[in-house]
Amino acid sequence: MREECIIKKPRIAEWTELRGLAFLAIVMQHNIAEYIYRTDIEQPDSVMLTMIYHLTRFGTPTFVFLSGALLFYHHRHARPNYVRFIRKRFGDIYIPFMIWTLIYWLAVRVFTPGFWSSDMPDLSSFVRELFLPQTGYHLWFVLMIFQFYILFPLFLTGAHAVRKRLESKRHSRLTSGQRTLAIILAAAAMYVWLMKWSYYDMSGWTDLLSEPWSSLLEYRSYSWIMYWFYFLLGAVCAWAVENWRSWTTKALPWTIIVFIMMYIWLGYDVLRGSEDTMNLNISTYLKPSTFIIIMAQMLMFYGLLALFRDKDLGFRRLLAWIGRYSFGGYLVHALVIYAIAYFTRPMHLSGWHLLATVLSFAITVVTALGISWGLSKLPGSRFTVGLSRIRNKAKESNTLSSTQTRVNRQASHSG
């Protein structure tokens, strides 16, 4: 019975490919942030980098969406043993976070002259990094996504309750799909309102509230509450993968139109709100207009990948490979950007910032994925790049294939 349950869960290829796209978007974002704020940047380069930046806003929310899709896909029929579930995620996700937090903390200090003259490093700053990452600025995402793993049994219970209620209304005028769509739209409206509060109101609330509430609002981007809608959407996708593929494919004309419209609007919004230097914070994740372009772009890419899922194309194989090693690449990529910046920051790049960003992006992607791939081959790779589970799944898949082959042979002989 256990084998039959696993066999009925085929790998969803477009999820790995979409993860590869999201990784590339995030690496480009961070490379743009390295160059766009330099004092010697010229306006054409600044505008071009802003335009590229708005092509990458889907990256981090897509990782949240895929995390929700994977969790619900593998556990929607059977509730996991919570202790075993958390222990596995702690080893796969939080231990690598701690190791790389230490690496970033040491790397920044080793290249600081004062580090060698002091008797003892400030260990309290390292403890702070475990809660509020600064040197490994991108590691905040690991802390945020781990909150979803901790709370997953509650989300799963809620999903089962909603699904049970939907199935109980079989005589309703609306179909099950229409009721699901209504729930998604209602949740999206609630999320847009939350984004409105976050961008326009919450910064003023921090001055009115005392600790710890003011700090919680100040660092609200670290909280799962600000990303719950993407996780919910992942659950919907996991529960009806074929319907989701069909829907995103049919919606492609609309998602493309909405994306183009919002892309123009976000570019105008940043240009209007910036002065001598482009202010990319205007397009923060936690803003209603950014949420719309993220949704349009994510659904657009999903629809395109679903459209080509039956074709053996080179770019799909490349995206799948990138997606396979993306977690390790994500952990290490900022260190590669630091290393590149060590050489480029003293350089005068006026008129060359666009080219420098593109080259830096390419070097970062190749190097980060290469390091992730290399570490995955070493002992303890689960605790450095979280990849041992992929190899285990491959072995499990081979075992299941062998089991299925034996079952088929027995059925053939008995027939």
PDB file of N, CA, C and O in Angstrom, residues 346-407:
ATOM      1  N   PRO A 346      36.838  48.959  -6.394  1.00  0.00           N
ATOM      2  CA  PRO A 346      37.851  50.016  -6.579  1.00  0.00           C
ATOM      3  C   PRO A 346      37.936  50.524  -8.016  1.00  0.00           C
ATOM      4  O   PRO A 346      38.569  51.552  -8.278  1.00  0.00           O
ATOM      5  N   MET A 347      37.308  49.833  -8.956  1.00  0.00           N
ATOM      6  CA  MET A 347      37.416  50.198 -10.366  1.00  0.00           C
ATOM      7  C   MET A 347      36.435  51.316 -10.719  1.00  0.00           C
ATOM      8  O   MET A 347      35.354  51.409 -10.145  1.00  0.00           O
ATOM      9  N   HIS A 348      36.843  52.148 -11.680  1.00  0.00           N
ATOM     10  CA  HIS A 348      35.950  53.181 -12.204  1.00  0.00           C
ATOM     11  C   HIS A 348      35.214  52.594 -13.408  1.00  0.00           C
ATOM     12  O   HIS A 348      35.805  52.331 -14.445  1.00  0.00           O
ATOM     13  N   LEU A 349      33.907  52.392 -13.273  1.00  0.00           N
ATOM     14  CA  LEU A 349      33.130  51.682 -14.287  1.00  0.00           C
ATOM     15  C   LEU A 349      32.119  52.570 -15.001  1.00  0.00           C
ATOM     16  O   LEU A 349      31.151  52.076 -15.583  1.00  0.00           O
ATOM     17  N   SER A 350      32.308  53.872 -14.952  1.00  0.00           N
ATOM     18  CA  SER A 350      31.350  54.788 -15.563  1.00  0.00           C
ATOM     19  C   SER A 350      31.114  54.420 -17.036  1.00  0.00           C
ATOM     20  O   SER A 350      32.054  54.328 -17.829  1.00  0.00           O
ATOM     21  N   GLY A 351      29.831  54.186 -17.362  1.00  0.00           N
ATOM     22  CA  GLY A 351      29.480  53.797 -18.717  1.00  0.00           C
ATOM     23  C   GLY A 351      29.514  52.296 -18.960  1.00  0.00           C
ATOM     24  O   GLY A 351      29.138  51.839 -20.039  1.00  0.00           O
ATOM     25  N   TRP A 352      29.956  51.536 -17.956  1.00  0.00           N
ATOM     26  CA  TRP A 352      30.109  50.095 -18.131  1.00  0.00           C
ATOM     27  C   TRP A 352      29.338  49.293 -17.079  1.00  0.00           C
ATOM     28  O   TRP A 352      29.523  48.079 -16.965  1.00  0.00           O
ATOM     29  N   HIS A 353      28.460  49.917 -16.337  1.00  0.00           N
ATOM     30  CA  HIS A 353      27.791  49.212 -15.246  1.00  0.00           C
ATOM     31  C   HIS A 353      26.828  48.132 -15.742  1.00  0.00           C
ATOM     32  O   HIS A 353      26.673  47.086 -15.086  1.00  0.00           O
ATOM     33  N   LEU A 354      26.175  48.364 -16.868  1.00  0.00           N
ATOM     34  CA  LEU A 354      25.272  47.352 -17.418  1.00  0.00           C
ATOM     35  C   LEU A 354      26.052  46.101 -17.807  1.00  0.00           C
ATOM     36  O   LEU A 354      25.679  44.974 -17.442  1.00  0.00           O
ATOM     37  N   LEU A 355      27.144  46.293 -18.532  1.00  0.00           N
ATOM     38  CA  LEU A 355      27.975  45.162 -18.941  1.00  0.00           C
ATOM     39  C   LEU A 355      28.578  44.456 -17.733  1.00  0.00           C
ATOM     40  O   LEU A 355      28.602  43.221 -17.667  1.00  0.00           O
ATOM     41  N   ALA A 356      29.056  45.242 -16.765  1.00  0.00           N
ATOM     42  CA  ALA A 356      29.643  44.662 -15.560  1.00  0.00           C
ATOM     43  C   ALA A 356      28.621  43.822 -14.800  1.00  0.00           C
ATOM     44  O   ALA A 356      28.943  42.748 -14.278  1.00  0.00           O
ATOM     45  N   THR A 357      27.374  44.288 -14.742  1.00  0.00           N
ATOM     46  CA  THR A 357      26.317  43.542 -14.050  1.00  0.00           C
ATOM     47  C   THR A 357      26.027  42.222 -14.736  1.00  0.00           C
ATOM     48  O   THR A 357      25.899  41.177 -14.089  1.00  0.00           O
ATOM     49  N   VAL A 358      25.929  42.267 -16.068  1.00  0.00           N
ATOM     50  CA  VAL A 358      25.634  41.046 -16.830  1.00  0.00           C
ATOM     51  C   VAL A 358      26.772  40.037 -16.685  1.00  0.00           C
ATOM     52  O   VAL A 358      26.536  38.829 -16.472  1.00  0.00           O
ATOM     53  N   LEU A 359      28.018  40.504 -16.777  1.00  0.00           N
ATOM     54  CA  LEU A 359      29.160  39.601 -16.624  1.00  0.00           C
ATOM     55  C   LEU A 359      29.232  39.044 -15.205  1.00  0.00           C
ATOM     56  O   LEU A 359      29.504  37.853 -15.003  1.00  0.00           O
ATOM     57  N   SER A 360      28.997  39.902 -14.236  1.00  0.00           N
ATOM     58  CA  SER A 360      28.996  39.465 -12.841  1.00  0.00           C
ATOM     59  C   SER A 360      27.908  38.427 -12.599  1.00  0.00           C
ATOM     60  O   SER A 360      28.118  37.434 -11.890  1.00  0.00           O
ATOM     61  N   PHE A 361      26.739  38.649 -13.206  1.00  0.00           N
ATOM     62  CA  PHE A 361      25.637  37.684 -13.100  1.00  0.00           C
ATOM     63  C   PHE A 361      26.048  36.326 -13.657  1.00  0.00           C
ATOM     64  O   PHE A 361      25.834  35.285 -13.017  1.00  0.00           O
ATOM     65  N   ALA A 362      26.638  36.319 -14.836  1.00  0.00           N
ATOM     66  CA  ALA A 362      27.034  35.064 -15.474  1.00  0.00           C
ATOM     67  C   ALA A 362      28.080  34.330 -14.636  1.00  0.00           C
ATOM     68  O   ALA A 362      27.987  33.113 -14.426  1.00  0.00           O
ATOM     69  N   ILE A 363      29.078  35.062 -14.138  1.00  0.00           N
ATOM     70  CA  ILE A 363      30.123  34.449 -13.318  1.00  0.00           C
ATOM     71  C   ILE A 363      29.531  33.904 -12.019  1.00  0.00           C
ATOM     72  O   ILE A 363      29.879  32.811 -11.561  1.00  0.00           O
ATOM     73  N   THR A 364      28.612  34.666 -11.425  1.00  0.00           N
ATOM     74  CA  THR A 364      27.986  34.242 -10.165  1.00  0.00           C
ATOM     75  C   THR A 364      27.190  32.960 -10.351  1.00  0.00           C
ATOM     76  O   THR A 364      27.280  32.032  -9.538  1.00  0.00           O
ATOM     77  N   VAL A 365      26.392  32.908 -11.418  1.00  0.00           N
ATOM     78  CA  VAL A 365      25.566  31.715 -11.665  1.00  0.00           C
ATOM     79  C   VAL A 365      26.440  30.485 -11.849  1.00  0.00           C
ATOM     80  O   VAL A 365      26.223  29.440 -11.204  1.00  0.00           O
ATOM     81  N   VAL A 366      27.433  30.588 -12.721  1.00  0.00           N
ATOM     82  CA  VAL A 366      28.291  29.434 -13.020  1.00  0.00           C
ATOM     83  C   VAL A 366      29.064  28.992 -11.776  1.00  0.00           C
ATOM     84  O   VAL A 366      29.132  27.801 -11.454  1.00  0.00           O
ATOM     85  N   THR A 367      29.639  29.960 -11.063  1.00  0.00           N
ATOM     86  CA  THR A 367      30.450  29.627  -9.894  1.00  0.00           C
ATOM     87  C   THR A 367      29.605  29.066  -8.758  1.00  0.00           C
ATOM     88  O   THR A 367      29.959  28.052  -8.142  1.00  0.00           O
ATOM     89  N   ALA A 368      28.477  29.709  -8.461  1.00  0.00           N
ATOM     90  CA  ALA A 368      27.622  29.262  -7.350  1.00  0.00           C
ATOM     91  C   ALA A 368      27.069  27.868  -7.609  1.00  0.00           C
ATOM     92  O   ALA A 368      27.081  27.003  -6.715  1.00  0.00           O
ATOM     93  N   LEU A 369      26.588  27.624  -8.829  1.00  0.00           N
ATOM     94  CA  LEU A 369      26.068  26.297  -9.148  1.00  0.00           C
ATOM     95  C   LEU A 369      27.182  25.256  -9.183  1.00  0.00           C
ATOM     96  O   LEU A 369      26.977  24.098  -8.788  1.00  0.00           O
ATOM     97  N   GLY A 370      28.362  25.667  -9.641  1.00  0.00           N
ATOM     98  CA  GLY A 370      29.504  24.750  -9.640  1.00  0.00           C
ATOM     99  C   GLY A 370      29.889  24.345  -8.228  1.00  0.00           C
ATOM    100  O   GLY A 370      30.176  23.172  -7.954  1.00  0.00           O
ATOM    101  N   ILE A 371      29.911  25.306  -7.314  1.00  0.00           N
ATOM    102  CA  ILE A 371      30.220  25.005  -5.913  1.00  0.00           C
ATOM    103  C   ILE A 371      29.144  24.109  -5.321  1.00  0.00           C
ATOM    104  O   ILE A 371      29.442  23.141  -4.605  1.00  0.00           O
ATOM    105  N   SER A 372      27.878  24.413  -5.614  1.00  0.00           N
ATOM    106  CA  SER A 372      26.775  23.590  -5.116  1.00  0.00           C
ATOM    107  C   SER A 372      26.888  22.160  -5.630  1.00  0.00           C
ATOM    108  O   SER A 372      26.720  21.184  -4.876  1.00  0.00           O
ATOM    109  N   TRP A 373      27.176  22.005  -6.917  1.00  0.00           N
ATOM    110  CA  TRP A 373      27.343  20.679  -7.508  1.00  0.00           C
ATOM    111  C   TRP A 373      28.521  19.952  -6.873  1.00  0.00           C
ATOM    112  O   TRP A 373      28.423  18.766  -6.533  1.00  0.00           O
ATOM    113  N   GLY A 374      29.652  20.664  -6.696  1.00  0.00           N
ATOM    114  CA  GLY A 374      30.825  20.045  -6.101  1.00  0.00           C
ATOM    115  C   GLY A 374      30.592  19.597  -4.666  1.00  0.00           C
ATOM    116  O   GLY A 374      30.958  18.485  -4.275  1.00  0.00           O
ATOM    117  N   LEU A 375      29.964  20.460  -3.863  1.00  0.00           N
ATOM    118  CA  LEU A 375      29.691  20.110  -2.468  1.00  0.00           C
ATOM    119  C   LEU A 375      28.705  18.956  -2.367  1.00  0.00           C
ATOM    120  O   LEU A 375      28.743  18.185  -1.409  1.00  0.00           O
ATOM    121  N   SER A 376      27.812  18.847  -3.356  1.00  0.00           N
ATOM    122  CA  SER A 376      26.823  17.761  -3.313  1.00  0.00           C
ATOM    123  C   SER A 376      27.471  16.394  -3.465  1.00  0.00           C
ATOM    124  O   SER A 376      26.854  15.369  -3.132  1.00  0.00           O
ATOM    125  N   LYS A 377      28.694  16.361  -3.985  1.00  0.00           N
ATOM    126  CA  LYS A 377      29.395  15.090  -4.170  1.00  0.00           C
ATOM    127  C   LYS A 377      30.197  14.686  -2.943  1.00  0.00           C
ATOM    128  O   LYS A 377      30.729  13.572  -2.896  1.00  0.00           O
ATOM    129  N   LEU A 378      30.309  15.579  -1.967  1.00  0.00           N
ATOM    130  CA  LEU A 378      31.132  15.328  -0.783  1.00  0.00           C
ATOM    131  C   LEU A 378      30.286  14.781   0.360  1.00  0.00           C
ATOM    132  O   LEU A 378      29.069  14.994   0.407  1.00  0.00           O
ATOM    133  N   PRO A 379      30.928  14.078   1.301  1.00  0.00           N
ATOM    134  CA  PRO A 379      30.196  13.616   2.490  1.00  0.00           C
ATOM    135  C   PRO A 379      29.613  14.797   3.264  1.00  0.00           C
ATOM    136  O   PRO A 379      30.219  15.872   3.327  1.00  0.00           O
ATOM    137  N   GLY A 380      28.448  14.608   3.847  1.00  0.00           N
ATOM    138  CA  GLY A 380      27.814  15.676   4.616  1.00  0.00           C
ATOM    139  C   GLY A 380      27.168  16.745   3.773  1.00  0.00           C
ATOM    140  O   GLY A 380      26.871  17.837   4.271  1.00  0.00           O
ATOM    141  N   SER A 381      26.929  16.449   2.474  1.00  0.00           N
ATOM    142  CA  SER A 381      26.369  17.475   1.586  1.00  0.00           C
ATOM    143  C   SER A 381      24.980  17.927   2.030  1.00  0.00           C
ATOM    144  O   SER A 381      24.555  19.035   1.716  1.00  0.00           O
ATOM    145  N   ARG A 382      24.281  17.063   2.764  1.00  0.00           N
ATOM    146  CA  ARG A 382      22.962  17.453   3.264  1.00  0.00           C
ATOM    147  C   ARG A 382      23.060  18.695   4.139  1.00  0.00           C
ATOM    148  O   ARG A 382      22.154  19.539   4.144  1.00  0.00           O
ATOM    149  N   PHE A 383      24.158  18.821   4.883  1.00  0.00           N
ATOM    150  CA  PHE A 383      24.294  19.927   5.829  1.00  0.00           C
ATOM    151  C   PHE A 383      24.988  21.145   5.225  1.00  0.00           C
ATOM    152  O   PHE A 383      25.118  22.175   5.881  1.00  0.00           O
ATOM    153  N   THR A 384      25.428  21.046   3.972  1.00  0.00           N
ATOM    154  CA  THR A 384      26.046  22.199   3.322  1.00  0.00           C
ATOM    155  C   THR A 384      25.172  22.764   2.204  1.00  0.00           C
ATOM    156  O   THR A 384      25.015  23.976   2.084  1.00  0.00           O
ATOM    157  N   VAL A 385      24.606  21.862   1.383  1.00  0.00           N
ATOM    158  CA  VAL A 385      23.758  22.328   0.282  1.00  0.00           C
ATOM    159  C   VAL A 385      22.410  21.629   0.248  1.00  0.00           C
ATOM    160  O   VAL A 385      21.631  21.804  -0.689  1.00  0.00           O
ATOM    161  N   GLY A 386      22.118  20.810   1.266  1.00  0.00           N
ATOM    162  CA  GLY A 386      20.812  20.176   1.380  1.00  0.00           C
ATOM    163  C   GLY A 386      20.465  19.241   0.247  1.00  0.00           C
ATOM    164  O   GLY A 386      19.295  19.112  -0.103  1.00  0.00           O
ATOM    165  N   LEU A 387      21.476  18.570  -0.340  1.00  0.00           N
ATOM    166  CA  LEU A 387      21.222  17.798  -1.543  1.00  0.00           C
ATOM    167  C   LEU A 387      21.188  16.290  -1.359  1.00  0.00           C
ATOM    168  O   LEU A 387      20.913  15.576  -2.312  1.00  0.00           O
ATOM    169  N   SER A 388      21.470  15.779  -0.187  1.00  0.00           N
ATOM    170  CA  SER A 388      21.473  14.330  -0.031  1.00  0.00           C
ATOM    171  C   SER A 388      20.085  13.751  -0.254  1.00  0.00           C
ATOM    172  O   SER A 388      19.944  12.631  -0.718  1.00  0.00           O
ATOM    173  N   ARG A 389      19.062  14.533   0.043  1.00  0.00           N
ATOM    174  CA  ARG A 389      17.700  14.032  -0.135  1.00  0.00           C
ATOM    175  C   ARG A 389      17.382  13.785  -1.601  1.00  0.00           C
ATOM    176  O   ARG A 389      16.565  12.933  -1.930  1.00  0.00           O
ATOM    177  N   ILE A 390      18.027  14.529  -2.520  1.00  0.00           N
ATOM    178  CA  ILE A 390      17.792  14.314  -3.945  1.00  0.00           C
ATOM    179  C   ILE A 390      18.362  12.969  -4.375  1.00  0.00           C
ATOM    180  O   ILE A 390      17.743  12.218  -5.098  1.00  0.00           O
ATOM    181  N   ARG A 391      19.563  12.650  -3.896  1.00  0.00           N
ATOM    182  CA  ARG A 391      20.155  11.368  -4.229  1.00  0.00           C
ATOM    183  C   ARG A 391      19.338  10.233  -3.646  1.00  0.00           C
ATOM    184  O   ARG A 391      19.139   9.198  -4.245  1.00  0.00           O
ATOM    185  N   ASN A 392      18.840  10.437  -2.415  1.00  0.00           N
ATOM    186  CA  ASN A 392      18.015   9.406  -1.795  1.00  0.00           C
ATOM    187  C   ASN A 392      16.745   9.166  -2.592  1.00  0.00           C
ATOM    188  O   ASN A 392      16.292   8.046  -2.746  1.00  0.00           O
ATOM    189  N   LYS A 393      16.168  10.256  -3.100  1.00  0.00           N
ATOM    190  CA  LYS A 393      14.949  10.111  -3.890  1.00  0.00           C
ATOM    191  C   LYS A 393      15.240   9.365  -5.192  1.00  0.00           C
ATOM    192  O   LYS A 393      14.424   8.598  -5.677  1.00  0.00           O
ATOM    193  N   ALA A 394      16.432   9.621  -5.760  1.00  0.00           N
ATOM    194  CA  ALA A 394      16.786   8.921  -6.979  1.00  0.00           C
ATOM    195  C   ALA A 394      16.919   7.426  -6.702  1.00  0.00           C
ATOM    196  O   ALA A 394      16.459   6.585  -7.473  1.00  0.00           O
ATOM    197  N   LYS A 395      17.551   7.068  -5.578  1.00  0.00           N
ATOM    198  CA  LYS A 395      17.671   5.668  -5.220  1.00  0.00           C
ATOM    199  C   LYS A 395      16.302   5.060  -4.967  1.00  0.00           C
ATOM    200  O   LYS A 395      16.012   3.940  -5.372  1.00  0.00           O
ATOM    201  N   GLU A 396      15.444   5.839  -4.281  1.00  0.00           N
ATOM    202  CA  GLU A 396      14.094   5.352  -3.996  1.00  0.00           C
ATOM    203  C   GLU A 396      13.331   5.128  -5.282  1.00  0.00           C
ATOM    204  O   GLU A 396      12.610   4.143  -5.444  1.00  0.00           O
ATOM    205  N   SER A 397      13.525   6.050  -6.252  1.00  0.00           N
ATOM    206  CA  SER A 397      12.845   5.921  -7.529  1.00  0.00           C
ATOM    207  C   SER A 397      13.296   4.663  -8.259  1.00  0.00           C
ATOM    208  O   SER A 397      12.495   3.949  -8.855  1.00  0.00           O
ATOM    209  N   ASN A 398      14.629   4.393  -8.210  1.00  0.00           N
ATOM    210  CA  ASN A 398      15.144   3.186  -8.845  1.00  0.00           C
ATOM    211  C   ASN A 398      14.585   1.936  -8.180  1.00  0.00           C
ATOM    212  O   ASN A 398      14.243   0.955  -8.837  1.00  0.00           O
ATOM    213  N   THR A 399      14.504   1.968  -6.837  1.00  0.00           N
ATOM    214  CA  THR A 399      13.953   0.833  -6.102  1.00  0.00           C
ATOM    215  C   THR A 399      12.507   0.589  -6.479  1.00  0.00           C
ATOM    216  O   THR A 399      12.076  -0.540  -6.708  1.00  0.00           O
ATOM    217  N   LEU A 400      11.745   1.691  -6.567  1.00  0.00           N
ATOM    218  CA  LEU A 400      10.335   1.568  -6.922  1.00  0.00           C
ATOM    219  C   LEU A 400      10.161   1.060  -8.350  1.00  0.00           C
ATOM    220  O   LEU A 400       9.268   0.279  -8.637  1.00  0.00           O
ATOM    221  N   SER A 401      11.056   1.500  -9.248  1.00  0.00           N
ATOM    222  CA  SER A 401      10.976   1.037 -10.624  1.00  0.00           C
ATOM    223  C   SER A 401      11.228  -0.464 -10.698  1.00  0.00           C
ATOM    224  O   SER A 401      10.557  -1.184 -11.433  1.00  0.00           O
ATOM    225  N   SER A 402      12.226  -0.907  -9.917  1.00  0.00           N
ATOM    226  CA  SER A 402      12.523  -2.336  -9.879  1.00  0.00           C
ATOM    227  C   SER A 402      11.338  -3.106  -9.321  1.00  0.00           C
ATOM    228  O   SER A 402      10.964  -4.170  -9.834  1.00  0.00           O
ATOM    229  N   THR A 403      10.733  -2.565  -8.257  1.00  0.00           N
ATOM    230  CA  THR A 403       9.569  -3.207  -7.653  1.00  0.00           C
ATOM    231  C   THR A 403       8.423  -3.289  -8.652  1.00  0.00           C
ATOM    232  O   THR A 403       7.757  -4.316  -8.788  1.00  0.00           O
ATOM    233  N   GLN A 404       8.195  -2.181  -9.356  1.00  0.00           N
ATOM    234  CA  GLN A 404       7.102  -2.163 -10.340  1.00  0.00           C
ATOM    235  C   GLN A 404       7.367  -3.152 -11.466  1.00  0.00           C
ATOM    236  O   GLN A 404       6.452  -3.814 -11.966  1.00  0.00           O
ATOM    237  N   THR A 405       8.646  -3.258 -11.872  1.00  0.00           N
ATOM    238  CA  THR A 405       8.996  -4.210 -12.931  1.00  0.00           C
ATOM    239  C   THR A 405       8.694  -5.635 -12.510  1.00  0.00           C
ATOM    240  O   THR A 405       8.147  -6.425 -13.273  1.00  0.00           O
ATOM    241  N   ARG A 406       9.051  -5.970 -11.239  1.00  0.00           N
ATOM    242  CA  ARG A 406       8.776  -7.308 -10.726  1.00  0.00           C
ATOM    243  C   ARG A 406       7.272  -7.573 -10.678  1.00  0.00           C
ATOM    244  O   ARG A 406       6.800  -8.661 -11.014  1.00  0.00           O
ATOM    245  N   VAL A 407       6.501  -6.548 -10.250  1.00  0.00           N
ATOM    246  CA  VAL A 407       5.048  -6.697 -10.198  1.00  0.00           C
ATOM    247  C   VAL A 407       4.485  -6.962 -11.587  1.00  0.00           C
ATOM    248  O   VAL A 407       3.634  -7.831 -11.793  1.00  0.00           O
TER     249      VAL A 407
END
